[in-house]
XYZ file of C-alpha atoms in Angstrom:
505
model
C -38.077 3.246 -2.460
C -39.924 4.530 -5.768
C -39.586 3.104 -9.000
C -37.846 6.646 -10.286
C -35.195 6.860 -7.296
C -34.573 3.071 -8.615
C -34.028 4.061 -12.152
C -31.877 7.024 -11.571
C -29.909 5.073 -9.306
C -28.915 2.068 -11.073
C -28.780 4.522 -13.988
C -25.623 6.292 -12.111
C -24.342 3.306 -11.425
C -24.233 2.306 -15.285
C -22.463 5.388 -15.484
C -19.729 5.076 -12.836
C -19.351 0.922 -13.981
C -18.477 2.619 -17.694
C -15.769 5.155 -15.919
C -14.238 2.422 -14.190
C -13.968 0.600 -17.225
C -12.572 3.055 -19.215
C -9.712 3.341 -16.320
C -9.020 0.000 -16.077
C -7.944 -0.487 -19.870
C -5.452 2.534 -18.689
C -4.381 0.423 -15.680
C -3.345 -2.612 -18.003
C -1.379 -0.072 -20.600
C 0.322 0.837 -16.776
C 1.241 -2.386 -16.104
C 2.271 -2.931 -19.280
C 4.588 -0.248 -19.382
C 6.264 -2.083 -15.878
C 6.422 -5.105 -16.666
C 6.819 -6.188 -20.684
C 6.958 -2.907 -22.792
C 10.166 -2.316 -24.849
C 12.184 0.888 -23.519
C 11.607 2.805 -27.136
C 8.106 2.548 -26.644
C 7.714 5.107 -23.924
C 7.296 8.218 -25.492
C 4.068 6.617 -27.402
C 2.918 4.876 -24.174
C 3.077 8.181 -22.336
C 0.378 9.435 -25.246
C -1.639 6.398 -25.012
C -2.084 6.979 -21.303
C -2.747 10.583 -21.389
C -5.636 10.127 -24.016
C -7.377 7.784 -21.712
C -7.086 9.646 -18.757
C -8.400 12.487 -20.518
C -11.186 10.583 -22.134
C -11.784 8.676 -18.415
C -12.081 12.529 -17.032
C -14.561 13.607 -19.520
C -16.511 10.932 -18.747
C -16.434 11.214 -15.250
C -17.287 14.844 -15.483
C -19.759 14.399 -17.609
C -23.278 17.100 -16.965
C -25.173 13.437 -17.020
C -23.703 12.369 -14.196
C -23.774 15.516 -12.437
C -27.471 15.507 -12.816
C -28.056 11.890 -11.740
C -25.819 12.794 -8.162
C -28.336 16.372 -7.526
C -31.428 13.939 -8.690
C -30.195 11.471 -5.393
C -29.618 14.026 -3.030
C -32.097 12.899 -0.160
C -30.271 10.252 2.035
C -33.925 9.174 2.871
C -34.635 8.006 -0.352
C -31.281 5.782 -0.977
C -32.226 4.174 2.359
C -30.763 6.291 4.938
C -26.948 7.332 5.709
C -25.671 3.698 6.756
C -27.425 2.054 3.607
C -24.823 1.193 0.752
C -26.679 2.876 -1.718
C -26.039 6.086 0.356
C -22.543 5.351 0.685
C -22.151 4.782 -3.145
C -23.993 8.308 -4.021
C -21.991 10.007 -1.201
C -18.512 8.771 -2.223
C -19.634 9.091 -6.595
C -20.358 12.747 -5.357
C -17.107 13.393 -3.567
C -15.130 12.024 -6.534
C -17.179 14.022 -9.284
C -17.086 16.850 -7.355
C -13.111 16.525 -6.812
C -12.944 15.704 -10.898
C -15.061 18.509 -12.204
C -12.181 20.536 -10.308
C -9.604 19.932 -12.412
C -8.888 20.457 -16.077
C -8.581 18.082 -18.270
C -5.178 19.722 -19.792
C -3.752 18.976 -15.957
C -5.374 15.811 -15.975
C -3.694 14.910 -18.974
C -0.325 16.558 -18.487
C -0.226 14.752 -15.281
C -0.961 11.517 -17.273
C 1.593 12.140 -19.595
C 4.649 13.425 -17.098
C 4.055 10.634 -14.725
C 4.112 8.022 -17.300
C 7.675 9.165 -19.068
C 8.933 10.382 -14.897
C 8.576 7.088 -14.221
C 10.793 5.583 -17.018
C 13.035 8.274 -15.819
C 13.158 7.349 -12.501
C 14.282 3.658 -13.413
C 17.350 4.921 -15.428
C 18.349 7.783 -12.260
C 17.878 4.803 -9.476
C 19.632 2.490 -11.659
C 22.336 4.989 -12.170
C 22.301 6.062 -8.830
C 21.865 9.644 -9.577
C 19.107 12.104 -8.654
C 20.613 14.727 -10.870
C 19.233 12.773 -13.539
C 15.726 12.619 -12.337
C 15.485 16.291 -10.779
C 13.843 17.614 -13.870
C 10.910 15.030 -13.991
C 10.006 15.739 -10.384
C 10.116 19.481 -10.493
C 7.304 18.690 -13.017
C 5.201 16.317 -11.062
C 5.671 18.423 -8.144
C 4.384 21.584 -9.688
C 1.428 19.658 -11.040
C 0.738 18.088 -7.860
C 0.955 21.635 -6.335
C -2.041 22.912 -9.120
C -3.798 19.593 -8.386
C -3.943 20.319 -4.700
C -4.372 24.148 -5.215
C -7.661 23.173 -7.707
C -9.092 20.742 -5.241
C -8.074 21.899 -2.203
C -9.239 25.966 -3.344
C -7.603 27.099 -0.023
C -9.005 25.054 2.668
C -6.414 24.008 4.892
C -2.731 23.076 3.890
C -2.556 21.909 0.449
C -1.768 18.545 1.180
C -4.733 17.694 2.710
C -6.271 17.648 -0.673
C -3.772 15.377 -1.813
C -4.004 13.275 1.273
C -7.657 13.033 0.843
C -7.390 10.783 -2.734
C -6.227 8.127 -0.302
C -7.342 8.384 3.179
C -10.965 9.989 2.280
C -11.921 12.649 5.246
C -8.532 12.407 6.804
C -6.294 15.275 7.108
C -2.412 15.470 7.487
C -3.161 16.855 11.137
C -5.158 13.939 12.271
C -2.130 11.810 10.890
C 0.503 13.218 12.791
C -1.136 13.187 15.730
C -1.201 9.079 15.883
C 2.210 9.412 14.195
C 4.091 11.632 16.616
C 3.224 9.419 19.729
C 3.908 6.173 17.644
C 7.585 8.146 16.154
C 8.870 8.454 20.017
C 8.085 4.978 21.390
C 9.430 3.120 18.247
C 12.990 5.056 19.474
C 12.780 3.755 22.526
C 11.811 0.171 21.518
C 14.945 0.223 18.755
C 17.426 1.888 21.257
C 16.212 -1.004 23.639
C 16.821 -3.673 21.052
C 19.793 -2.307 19.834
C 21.184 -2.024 23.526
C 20.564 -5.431 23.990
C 23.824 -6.776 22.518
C 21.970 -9.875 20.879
C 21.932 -10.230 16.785
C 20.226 -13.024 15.015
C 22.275 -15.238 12.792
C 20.917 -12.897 9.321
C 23.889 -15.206 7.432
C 21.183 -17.379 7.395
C 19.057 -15.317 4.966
C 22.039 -14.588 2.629
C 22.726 -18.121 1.401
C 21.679 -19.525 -1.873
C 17.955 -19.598 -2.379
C 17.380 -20.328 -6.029
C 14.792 -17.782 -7.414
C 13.151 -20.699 -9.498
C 12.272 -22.156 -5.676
C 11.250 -18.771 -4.384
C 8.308 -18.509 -7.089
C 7.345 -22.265 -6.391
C 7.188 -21.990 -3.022
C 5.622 -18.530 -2.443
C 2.802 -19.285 -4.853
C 1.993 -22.360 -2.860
C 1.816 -19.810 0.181
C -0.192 -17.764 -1.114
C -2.286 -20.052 -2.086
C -2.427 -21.999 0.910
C -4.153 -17.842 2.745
C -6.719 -17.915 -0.224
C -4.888 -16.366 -3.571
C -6.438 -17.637 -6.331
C -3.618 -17.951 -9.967
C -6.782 -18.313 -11.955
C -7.646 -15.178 -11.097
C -4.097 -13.016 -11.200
C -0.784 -13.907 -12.289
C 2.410 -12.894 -11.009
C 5.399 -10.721 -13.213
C 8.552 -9.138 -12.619
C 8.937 -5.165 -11.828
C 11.736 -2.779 -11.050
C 9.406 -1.825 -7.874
C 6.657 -4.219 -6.850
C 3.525 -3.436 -7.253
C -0.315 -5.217 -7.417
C -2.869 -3.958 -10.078
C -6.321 -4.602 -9.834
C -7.652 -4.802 -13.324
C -10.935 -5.680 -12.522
C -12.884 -8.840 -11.436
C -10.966 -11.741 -12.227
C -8.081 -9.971 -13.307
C -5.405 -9.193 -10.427
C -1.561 -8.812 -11.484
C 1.209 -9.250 -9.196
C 4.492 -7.951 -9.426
C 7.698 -8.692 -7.820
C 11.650 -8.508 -7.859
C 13.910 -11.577 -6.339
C 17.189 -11.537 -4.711
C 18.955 -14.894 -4.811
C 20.776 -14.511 -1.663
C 17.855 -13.315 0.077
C 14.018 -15.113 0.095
C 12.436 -11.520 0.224
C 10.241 -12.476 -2.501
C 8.390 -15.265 -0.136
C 7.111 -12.320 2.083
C 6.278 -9.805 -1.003
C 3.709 -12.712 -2.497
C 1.934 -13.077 0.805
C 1.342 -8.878 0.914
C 0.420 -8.472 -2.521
C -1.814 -11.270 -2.734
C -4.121 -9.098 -0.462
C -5.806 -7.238 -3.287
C -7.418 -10.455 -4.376
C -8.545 -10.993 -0.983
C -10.085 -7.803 -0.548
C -11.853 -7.718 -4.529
C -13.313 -11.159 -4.080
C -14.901 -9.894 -0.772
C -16.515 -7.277 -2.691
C -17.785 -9.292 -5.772
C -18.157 -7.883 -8.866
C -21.345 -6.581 -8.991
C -19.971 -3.674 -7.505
C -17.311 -2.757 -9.537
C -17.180 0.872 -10.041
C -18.832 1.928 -7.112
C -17.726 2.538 -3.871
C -18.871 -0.777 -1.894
C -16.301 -2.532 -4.969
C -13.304 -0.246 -2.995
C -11.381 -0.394 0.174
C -12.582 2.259 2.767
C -9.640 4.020 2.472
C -5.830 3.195 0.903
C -4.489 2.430 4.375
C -7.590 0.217 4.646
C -6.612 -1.835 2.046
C -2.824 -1.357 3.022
C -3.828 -3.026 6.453
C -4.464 -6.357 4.665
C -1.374 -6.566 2.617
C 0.482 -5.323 5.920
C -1.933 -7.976 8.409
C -0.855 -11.223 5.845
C 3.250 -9.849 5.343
C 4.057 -8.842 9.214
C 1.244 -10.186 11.757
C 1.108 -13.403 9.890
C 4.057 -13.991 7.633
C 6.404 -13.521 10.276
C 4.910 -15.144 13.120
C 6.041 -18.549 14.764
C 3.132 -19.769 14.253
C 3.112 -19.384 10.031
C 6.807 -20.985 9.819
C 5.776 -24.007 12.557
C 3.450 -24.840 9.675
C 5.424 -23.419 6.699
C 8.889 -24.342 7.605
C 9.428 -28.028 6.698
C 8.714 -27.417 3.268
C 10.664 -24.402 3.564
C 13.538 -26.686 4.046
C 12.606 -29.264 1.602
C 12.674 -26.463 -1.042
C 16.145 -24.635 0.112
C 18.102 -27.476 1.429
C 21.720 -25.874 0.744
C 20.319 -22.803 2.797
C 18.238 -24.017 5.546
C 19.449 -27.556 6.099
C 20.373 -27.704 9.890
C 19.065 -24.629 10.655
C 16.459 -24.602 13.497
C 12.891 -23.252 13.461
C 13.773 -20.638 16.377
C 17.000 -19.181 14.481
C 15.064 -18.993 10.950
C 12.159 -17.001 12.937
C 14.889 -14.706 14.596
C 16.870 -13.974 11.180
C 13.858 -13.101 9.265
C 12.592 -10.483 12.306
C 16.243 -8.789 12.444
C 15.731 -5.473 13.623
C 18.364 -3.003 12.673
C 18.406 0.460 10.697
C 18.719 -0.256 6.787
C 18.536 2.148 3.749
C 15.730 0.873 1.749
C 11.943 0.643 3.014
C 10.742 -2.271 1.115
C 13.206 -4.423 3.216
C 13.067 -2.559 6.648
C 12.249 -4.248 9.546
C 8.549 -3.949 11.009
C 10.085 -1.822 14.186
C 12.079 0.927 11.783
C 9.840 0.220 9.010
C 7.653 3.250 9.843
C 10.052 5.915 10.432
C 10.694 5.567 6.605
C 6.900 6.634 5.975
C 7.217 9.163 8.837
C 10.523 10.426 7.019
C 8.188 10.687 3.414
C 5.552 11.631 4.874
C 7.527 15.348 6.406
C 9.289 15.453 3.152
C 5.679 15.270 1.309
C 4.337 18.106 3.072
C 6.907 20.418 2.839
C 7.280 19.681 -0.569
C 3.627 20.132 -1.559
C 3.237 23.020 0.965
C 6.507 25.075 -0.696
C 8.610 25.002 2.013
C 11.158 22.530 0.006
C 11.988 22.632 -3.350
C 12.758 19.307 -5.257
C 16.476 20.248 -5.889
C 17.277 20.309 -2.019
C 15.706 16.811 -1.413
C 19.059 14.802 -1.195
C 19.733 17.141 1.165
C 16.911 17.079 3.399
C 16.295 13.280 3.227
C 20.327 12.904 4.372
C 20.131 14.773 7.218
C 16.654 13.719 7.870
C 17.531 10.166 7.463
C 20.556 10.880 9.176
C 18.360 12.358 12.808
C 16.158 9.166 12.364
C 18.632 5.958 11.520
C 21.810 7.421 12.752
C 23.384 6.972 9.386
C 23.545 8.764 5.750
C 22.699 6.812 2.381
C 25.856 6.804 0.590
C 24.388 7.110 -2.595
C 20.599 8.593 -4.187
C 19.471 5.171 -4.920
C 19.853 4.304 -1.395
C 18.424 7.509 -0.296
C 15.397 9.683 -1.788
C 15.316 8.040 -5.472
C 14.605 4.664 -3.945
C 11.021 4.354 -4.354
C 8.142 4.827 -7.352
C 5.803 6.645 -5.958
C 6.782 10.426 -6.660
C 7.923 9.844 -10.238
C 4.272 8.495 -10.908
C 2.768 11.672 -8.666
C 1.606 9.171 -6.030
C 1.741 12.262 -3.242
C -0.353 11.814 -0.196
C 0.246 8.054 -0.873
C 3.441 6.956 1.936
C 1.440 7.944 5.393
C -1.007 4.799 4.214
C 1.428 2.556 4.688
C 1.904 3.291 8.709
C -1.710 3.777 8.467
C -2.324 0.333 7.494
C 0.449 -1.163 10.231
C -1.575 0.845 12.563
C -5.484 -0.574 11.447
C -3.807 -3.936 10.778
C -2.723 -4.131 14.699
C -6.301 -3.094 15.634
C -8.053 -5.709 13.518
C -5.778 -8.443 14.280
C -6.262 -7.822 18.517
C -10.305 -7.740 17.369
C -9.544 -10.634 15.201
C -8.451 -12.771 18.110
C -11.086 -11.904 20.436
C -13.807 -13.621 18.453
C -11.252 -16.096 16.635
C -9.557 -17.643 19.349
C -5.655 -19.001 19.464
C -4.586 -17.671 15.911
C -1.188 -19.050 16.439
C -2.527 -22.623 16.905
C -5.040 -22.093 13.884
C -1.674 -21.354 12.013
C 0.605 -23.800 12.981
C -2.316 -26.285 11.929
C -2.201 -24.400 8.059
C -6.027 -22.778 9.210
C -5.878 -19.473 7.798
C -9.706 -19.700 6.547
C -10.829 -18.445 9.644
C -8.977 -15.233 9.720
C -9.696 -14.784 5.910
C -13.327 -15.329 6.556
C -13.636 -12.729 9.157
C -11.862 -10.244 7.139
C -14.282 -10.602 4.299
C -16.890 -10.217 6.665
C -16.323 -7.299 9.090
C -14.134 -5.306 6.359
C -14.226 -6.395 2.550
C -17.366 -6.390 2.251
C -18.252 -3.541 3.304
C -16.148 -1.528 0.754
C -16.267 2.135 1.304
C -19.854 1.828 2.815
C -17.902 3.672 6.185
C -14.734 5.542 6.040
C -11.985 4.080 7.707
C -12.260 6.162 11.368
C -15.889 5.004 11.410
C -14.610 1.314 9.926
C -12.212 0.902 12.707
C -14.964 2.279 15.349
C -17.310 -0.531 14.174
C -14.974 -3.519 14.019
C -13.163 -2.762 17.229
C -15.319 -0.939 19.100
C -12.518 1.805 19.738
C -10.673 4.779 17.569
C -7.593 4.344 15.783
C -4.339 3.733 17.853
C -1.178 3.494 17.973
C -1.372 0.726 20.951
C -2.475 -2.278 19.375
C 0.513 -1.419 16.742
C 3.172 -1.211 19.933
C 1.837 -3.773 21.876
C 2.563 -5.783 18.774
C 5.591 -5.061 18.407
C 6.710 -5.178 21.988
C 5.537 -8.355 22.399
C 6.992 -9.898 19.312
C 10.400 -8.188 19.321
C 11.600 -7.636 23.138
C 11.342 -11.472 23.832
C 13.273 -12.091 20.809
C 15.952 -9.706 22.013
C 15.403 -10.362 25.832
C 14.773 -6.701 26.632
């Protein structure tokens, strides 16, 4: 490789290391605003975000950069198309070339809406009311309409473009087609269970478990699969939430219920971003081998360490005496076998965060409908309640019976995150196809886990997947660390073998 393809290289990557930096002082004012920053501050906080994102654009879209990208244009000369310098100009280009599409007034208004939506959003949910929050969307939904319109320019349905911040290369036609066979058998599989007549004990779950305990024992599990409190910290947040900073900097949010040791399983998911960044290292921060392949990529970890793991046999075998040392007004004469069956209840509930791994994608399949219509014109934000109740209503065979248990439940739209929800089925889908690969060369998880060995797994993550960032995108990820295209098998087979023993079906 000459000297001048070396300079102009690790020249753009200068550049894109500066952008990211530049972002990342927004992302702490974000988390900020979640976790510590007084209500009367939000009008000022809005501006404060909105002038970096507008400075972080500029920057991005900056001629310099624009020249460095046409300068690297032979794949030959980065090392060919599977080298991670090629993978770092190819993904730099797709991302200045998606910036330099949008204005930095939308940009910025976006900024701005999303950051005083979201402060709305707490107030409606708390209230209960989407009346209150109607106005905020209908502005984040027209400005995620011009976003898509401005990237998207007409090819295909508007969402894609959307769709495409997360799942780079995918489009919303390639998701439904593993969703819609995946939507059909999970009926079947809940109409089974639910036909079955059995019901774990769940009273177990709603006795006293003392949120004091719930921190002190979910940061020792999370330490115990590799999470590292030197390098993150965990706060409190009206919807969880991780935020990588930046190397060496990883914040954790989460919310507790005392009658219910949901937080335990929250700490174990969102410790995955650390797992994934210190695969990566920081010498490629900014670039794309410092990011996950895709947002369902990354998804699949905090998904793989929550579900596959967290909720096996095998995790609470090792996990569960101390368990009961920590709650014993809760757990104290309760055996292992009735703890595992109360915390994999399956049964139709209102909010997504605490569904069930068998219903738990129908809620993205539900957002994921309401998305595209929304985004695509066919539904306007006023008749949402409407849609998601009757919608909710085809899928769960019940109606919320109030917004906050219905379509103002979750984040994500107040802070514009459309395109975001089919990740999460996504990443229950490449989770499933990892962990089958996982065991092949691995060996007896379960026994590896009941011993407290979760090294091995973690060590063959960071090998076939964090470290290779966004060198592949996540089809040709999958392809290469399990030999076969994404599924929806390894997902069922999961799931049917975890869930129809339980329930004898």
């Amino acid at each position: 490789m000459s000297s001048t393809i070396d300079a102009t290289y690790n020249e753009l990557v200068d550049e894109l290391r500066q952008v990211a930096l530049l972002r990342s002082c927004g992302s702490v004012l974000s988390w900020d605003e979640q976790t510590y920053l007084p209500p009367a501050g939000g009008e000022f906080r809005a501006e404060q975000l909105a002038l970096l994102a507008g400075m972080s654009h500029e920057q991005a879209t900056s001629s310099r950069i624009g020249d460095l990208l046409a300068a690297l244009s032979n794949p030959a000369s980065l090392g060919g198309e599977d080298s991670l310098r090629f993978a770092n100009v190819r993904e730099a280009r797709r991302h200045y070339d998606r910036a330099t599409q949008l204005p930095r007034r939308l940009v910025e208004e976006l900024s701005r809406v999303t950051t005083l939506s979201q402060q709305a959003w707490v107030k409606a949910r708390k209230a209960q009311d989407f009346a209150q929050f109607l106005p905020w969307l209908e502005q984040v939904v027209a400005l995620k309409r011009e976003e898509a319109q401005a990237v998207g320019q007409g090819r295909g349905p508007a969402y894609d473009a959307l769709l495409d911040d997360y799942e780079p290369g995918m489009t919303s036609d390639e998701v439904a087609s593993v969703f819609d066979p995946l939507k059909a058998r999970l009926v079947d599989l809940v109409a089974a269970i639910r036909d079955s007549g059995r019901q774990p004990d769940v009273s177990i779950l709603t006795r006293e478990y003392p949120v004091d305990r719930q921190a002190e024992f979910s940061r020792r599990a999370a330490t115990a699969i590799g999470f590292d409190f030197d390098a993150g910290r965990l706060d409190i947040a009206a919807h969880p939430f991780c935020s990588g900073i930046g190397p060496g900097d990883c914040r954790l949010t989460t919310r507790y219920d005392a009658s219910f040791p949901r937080g335990i399983f929250r700490h174990a998911a969102r410790g995955r971003p650390r797992h994934v960044r210190a695969g990566f290292g920081p010498a490629h921060f900014g670039t794309a081998a410092g990011e996950a392949a895709s947002l369902g990529i990354h998804e699949s970890q905090s998904r793989m360490w929550e579900n596959l793991v967290g909720r096996s046999r095998a995790f609470w075998q090792h996990f569960y005496p101390a368990a009961q040392a920590t709650f014993p007004a809760a757990l104290d004469g309760v055996v292992l076998d009735d703890f595992h069956a109360a915390i994999n209840d399956v049964r139709p509930s209102w909010i997504r965060v605490e569904a069930d791994e068998v219903t738990y994608n129908l809620h993205i399949m539900l957002r994921f409908d309401i998305e595209r219509a929304l985004i695509g014109g066919d539904l306007q934000p006023a008749e949402l309640p409407g849609v998601w109740n009757e919608t909710f209503q085809r899928y769960f065979g019940m109606t919320p019976p109030n917004d906050a248990l219905g379509c103002i439940q979750d984040v994500h739209w107040s802070a514009g995150l459309i395109g975001y929800f089919p990740t999460y089925a996504l990443g229950n889908m490449y989770a499933a196809q990892f962990f089958e690969a996982a065991r092949v060369e691995l060996g007896d998880l379960d026994q590896q886990f009941a011993r407290g060995e979760f090294a091995p797994l973690l060590g063959w993550l960071r090998r076939e997947i964090h470290s290779r960032g966004l060198q592949f995108r996540a089809a040709d990820l999958v392809k290469l660390v399990t030999g076969k295209p994404l599924s929806s098998e390894p997902l069922l087979r999961h799931l049917n073998e975890r869930f129809r023993p339980l329930y004898g079906v």
